[in-house]
PDB file of N, CA and C in Angstrom:
ATOM      1  N   MET I   1     195.954 -56.639 -46.634  1.00 69.00           N
ATOM      2  CA  MET I   1     195.836 -55.342 -47.156  1.00 69.00           C
ATOM      3  C   MET I   1     194.742 -55.371 -48.252  1.00 69.00           C
ATOM      4  N   ASN I   2     194.713 -56.423 -49.067  1.00 73.00           N
ATOM      5  CA  ASN I   2     193.685 -56.432 -50.135  1.00 73.00           C
ATOM      6  C   ASN I   2     192.254 -56.428 -49.557  1.00 73.00           C
ATOM      7  N   SER I   3     192.033 -57.165 -48.493  1.00 79.00           N
ATOM      8  CA  SER I   3     190.719 -57.285 -47.952  1.00 79.00           C
ATOM      9  C   SER I   3     190.283 -55.863 -47.296  1.00 79.00           C
ATOM     10  N   SER I   4     191.233 -55.152 -46.728  1.00 77.00           N
ATOM     11  CA  SER I   4     191.010 -53.923 -46.212  1.00 77.00           C
ATOM     12  C   SER I   4     190.614 -52.894 -47.313  1.00 77.00           C
ATOM     13  N   LEU I   5     191.367 -52.851 -48.451  1.00 77.00           N
ATOM     14  CA  LEU I   5     191.110 -52.039 -49.507  1.00 77.00           C
ATOM     15  C   LEU I   5     189.729 -52.355 -50.162  1.00 77.00           C
ATOM     16  N   ARG I   6     189.457 -53.613 -50.240  1.00 78.00           N
ATOM     17  CA  ARG I   6     188.148 -54.048 -50.813  1.00 78.00           C
ATOM     18  C   ARG I   6     186.969 -53.529 -50.014  1.00 78.00           C
ATOM     19  N   LYS I   7     187.191 -53.597 -48.634  1.00 79.00           N
ATOM     20  CA  LYS I   7     186.136 -53.117 -47.697  1.00 79.00           C
ATOM     21  C   LYS I   7     185.916 -51.608 -47.896  1.00 79.00           C
ATOM     22  N   VAL I   8     186.963 -50.842 -48.115  1.00 76.00           N
ATOM     23  CA  VAL I   8     186.823 -49.364 -48.269  1.00 76.00           C
ATOM     24  C   VAL I   8     186.174 -49.075 -49.582  1.00 76.00           C
ATOM     25  N   ILE I   9     186.541 -49.828 -50.641  1.00 73.00           N
ATOM     26  CA  ILE I   9     185.942 -49.521 -51.941  1.00 73.00           C
ATOM     27  C   ILE I   9     184.490 -50.012 -52.004  1.00 73.00           C
ATOM     28  N   LYS I  10     184.131 -51.074 -51.380  1.00 75.00           N
ATOM     29  CA  LYS I  10     182.730 -51.531 -51.432  1.00 75.00           C
ATOM     30  C   LYS I  10     181.839 -50.610 -50.592  1.00 75.00           C
ATOM     31  N   SER I  11     182.418 -49.841 -49.652  1.00 76.00           N
ATOM     32  CA  SER I  11     181.548 -49.032 -48.817  1.00 76.00           C
ATOM     33  C   SER I  11     181.053 -47.811 -49.521  1.00 76.00           C
ATOM     34  N   GLN I  12     181.590 -47.500 -50.697  1.00 71.00           N
ATOM     35  CA  GLN I  12     181.137 -46.419 -51.538  1.00 71.00           C
ATOM     36  C   GLN I  12     179.914 -46.808 -52.281  1.00 71.00           C
ATOM     37  N   LYS I  13     178.936 -45.994 -52.156  1.00 69.00           N
ATOM     38  CA  LYS I  13     177.619 -46.202 -52.903  1.00 69.00           C
ATOM     39  C   LYS I  13     177.697 -45.721 -54.310  1.00 69.00           C
ATOM     40  N   ILE I  14     178.341 -44.591 -54.526  1.00 74.00           N
ATOM     41  CA  ILE I  14     178.484 -43.944 -55.812  1.00 74.00           C
ATOM     42  C   ILE I  14     179.879 -43.971 -56.296  1.00 74.00           C
ATOM     43  N   TYR I  15     180.177 -44.331 -57.529  1.00 71.00           N
ATOM     44  CA  TYR I  15     181.546 -44.296 -57.975  1.00 71.00           C
ATOM     45  C   TYR I  15     182.056 -42.915 -58.176  1.00 71.00           C
ATOM     46  N   PRO I  16     183.099 -42.561 -57.493  1.00 72.00           N
ATOM     47  CA  PRO I  16     183.591 -41.142 -57.534  1.00 72.00           C
ATOM     48  C   PRO I  16     184.455 -40.980 -58.777  1.00 72.00           C
ATOM     49  N   PRO I  17     184.794 -39.632 -59.099  1.00 82.00           N
ATOM     50  CA  PRO I  17     185.742 -39.402 -60.210  1.00 82.00           C
ATOM     51  C   PRO I  17     187.074 -40.087 -60.019  1.00 82.00           C
ATOM     52  N   ASP I  18     187.881 -40.173 -60.987  1.00 80.00           N
ATOM     53  CA  ASP I  18     189.143 -40.880 -60.902  1.00 80.00           C
ATOM     54  C   ASP I  18     190.088 -40.324 -59.811  1.00 80.00           C
ATOM     55  N   GLU I  19     190.244 -39.014 -59.723  1.00 83.00           N
ATOM     56  CA  GLU I  19     191.110 -38.371 -58.715  1.00 83.00           C
ATOM     57  C   GLU I  19     190.616 -38.699 -57.332  1.00 83.00           C
ATOM     58  N   ALA I  20     189.332 -38.604 -57.116  1.00 81.00           N
ATOM     59  CA  ALA I  20     188.744 -38.948 -55.796  1.00 81.00           C
ATOM     60  C   ALA I  20     188.976 -40.422 -55.435  1.00 81.00           C
ATOM     61  N   ALA I  21     188.923 -41.279 -56.410  1.00 81.00           N
ATOM     62  CA  ALA I  21     189.092 -42.724 -56.143  1.00 81.00           C
ATOM     63  C   ALA I  21     190.538 -42.997 -55.777  1.00 81.00           C
ATOM     64  N   PHE I  22     191.531 -42.343 -56.483  1.00 85.00           N
ATOM     65  CA  PHE I  22     192.892 -42.499 -56.155  1.00 85.00           C
ATOM     66  C   PHE I  22     193.208 -41.914 -54.712  1.00 85.00           C
ATOM     67  N   LYS I  23     192.573 -40.869 -54.356  1.00 86.00           N
ATOM     68  CA  LYS I  23     192.760 -40.261 -53.052  1.00 86.00           C
ATOM     69  C   LYS I  23     192.168 -41.223 -51.962  1.00 86.00           C
ATOM     70  N   LEU I  24     191.054 -41.805 -52.252  1.00 84.00           N
ATOM     71  CA  LEU I  24     190.434 -42.750 -51.368  1.00 84.00           C
ATOM     72  C   LEU I  24     191.283 -43.939 -51.103  1.00 84.00           C
ATOM     73  N   VAL I  25     191.919 -44.492 -52.121  1.00 85.00           N
ATOM     74  CA  VAL I  25     192.766 -45.658 -52.012  1.00 85.00           C
ATOM     75  C   VAL I  25     194.042 -45.222 -51.304  1.00 85.00           C
ATOM     76  N   TYR I  26     194.634 -44.078 -51.637  1.00 88.00           N
ATOM     77  CA  TYR I  26     195.805 -43.583 -50.968  1.00 88.00           C
ATOM     78  C   TYR I  26     195.613 -43.450 -49.428  1.00 88.00           C
ATOM     79  N   LEU I  27     194.542 -42.823 -49.080  1.00 86.00           N
ATOM     80  CA  LEU I  27     194.285 -42.630 -47.642  1.00 86.00           C
ATOM     81  C   LEU I  27     193.947 -43.955 -46.919  1.00 86.00           C
ATOM     82  N   ALA I  28     193.332 -44.869 -47.582  1.00 86.00           N
ATOM     83  CA  ALA I  28     193.106 -46.132 -47.025  1.00 86.00           C
ATOM     84  C   ALA I  28     194.383 -46.881 -46.813  1.00 86.00           C
ATOM     85  N   MET I  29     195.336 -46.793 -47.743  1.00 86.00           N
ATOM     86  CA  MET I  29     196.572 -47.491 -47.614  1.00 86.00           C
ATOM     87  C   MET I  29     197.398 -46.877 -46.515  1.00 86.00           C
ATOM     88  N   ARG I  30     197.303 -45.601 -46.300  1.00 87.00           N
ATOM     89  CA  ARG I  30     198.049 -44.889 -45.277  1.00 87.00           C
ATOM     90  C   ARG I  30     197.549 -45.426 -43.899  1.00 87.00           C
ATOM     91  N   ASN I  31     196.195 -45.523 -43.765  1.00 85.00           N
ATOM     92  CA  ASN I  31     195.627 -46.012 -42.446  1.00 85.00           C
ATOM     93  C   ASN I  31     195.957 -47.468 -42.280  1.00 85.00           C
ATOM     94  N   ILE I  32     196.008 -48.301 -43.323  1.00 82.00           N
ATOM     95  CA  ILE I  32     196.305 -49.707 -43.226  1.00 82.00           C
ATOM     96  C   ILE I  32     197.745 -49.853 -42.752  1.00 82.00           C
ATOM     97  N   SER I  33     198.685 -49.020 -43.366  1.00 80.00           N
ATOM     98  CA  SER I  33     200.094 -49.162 -43.055  1.00 80.00           C
ATOM     99  C   SER I  33     200.436 -48.842 -41.623  1.00 80.00           C
ATOM    100  N   LYS I  34     199.578 -48.034 -40.995  1.00 79.00           N
ATOM    101  CA  LYS I  34     199.794 -47.747 -39.568  1.00 79.00           C
ATOM    102  C   LYS I  34     199.569 -48.927 -38.655  1.00 79.00           C
ATOM    103  N   LYS I  35     198.779 -49.918 -39.125  1.00 76.00           N
ATOM    104  CA  LYS I  35     198.453 -51.051 -38.341  1.00 76.00           C
ATOM    105  C   LYS I  35     199.459 -52.233 -38.523  1.00 76.00           C
ATOM    106  N   TRP I  36     200.407 -52.040 -39.472  1.00 75.00           N
ATOM    107  CA  TRP I  36     201.379 -53.144 -39.685  1.00 75.00           C
ATOM    108  C   TRP I  36     202.266 -53.266 -38.592  1.00 75.00           C
ATOM    109  N   THR I  37     202.541 -54.498 -38.188  1.00 74.00           N
ATOM    110  CA  THR I  37     203.477 -54.760 -37.060  1.00 74.00           C
ATOM    111  C   THR I  37     204.679 -55.478 -37.519  1.00 74.00           C
ATOM    112  N   MET I  38     204.665 -56.143 -38.693  1.00 72.00           N
ATOM    113  CA  MET I  38     205.794 -56.907 -39.146  1.00 72.00           C
ATOM    114  C   MET I  38     206.612 -56.084 -40.162  1.00 72.00           C
ATOM    115  N   HIS I  39     207.815 -56.415 -40.325  1.00 73.00           N
ATOM    116  CA  HIS I  39     208.729 -55.718 -41.275  1.00 73.00           C
ATOM    117  C   HIS I  39     208.296 -56.147 -42.710  1.00 73.00           C
ATOM    118  N   ILE I  40     208.526 -55.218 -43.640  1.00 69.00           N
ATOM    119  CA  ILE I  40     208.190 -55.505 -45.066  1.00 69.00           C
ATOM    120  C   ILE I  40     209.395 -56.385 -45.649  1.00 69.00           C
ATOM    121  N   ARG I  41     209.061 -57.451 -46.305  1.00 71.00           N
ATOM    122  CA  ARG I  41     210.112 -58.335 -46.807  1.00 71.00           C
ATOM    123  C   ARG I  41     210.656 -57.739 -48.128  1.00 71.00           C
ATOM    124  N   ASP I  42     211.836 -58.056 -48.511  1.00 64.00           N
ATOM    125  CA  ASP I  42     212.416 -57.556 -49.693  1.00 64.00           C
ATOM    126  C   ASP I  42     211.981 -58.361 -50.925  1.00 64.00           C
TER     127      ASP I  42
END
């Protein structure tokens, strides 16, 4: 998950405002979670 988030963040050429950055991370995590195949451990 960390490497996928890092890839999304590094692809940005210009640093967006705070709200846009949070939205970018949220949407990236949503896309990453769709690819999970194993159960989340407690």
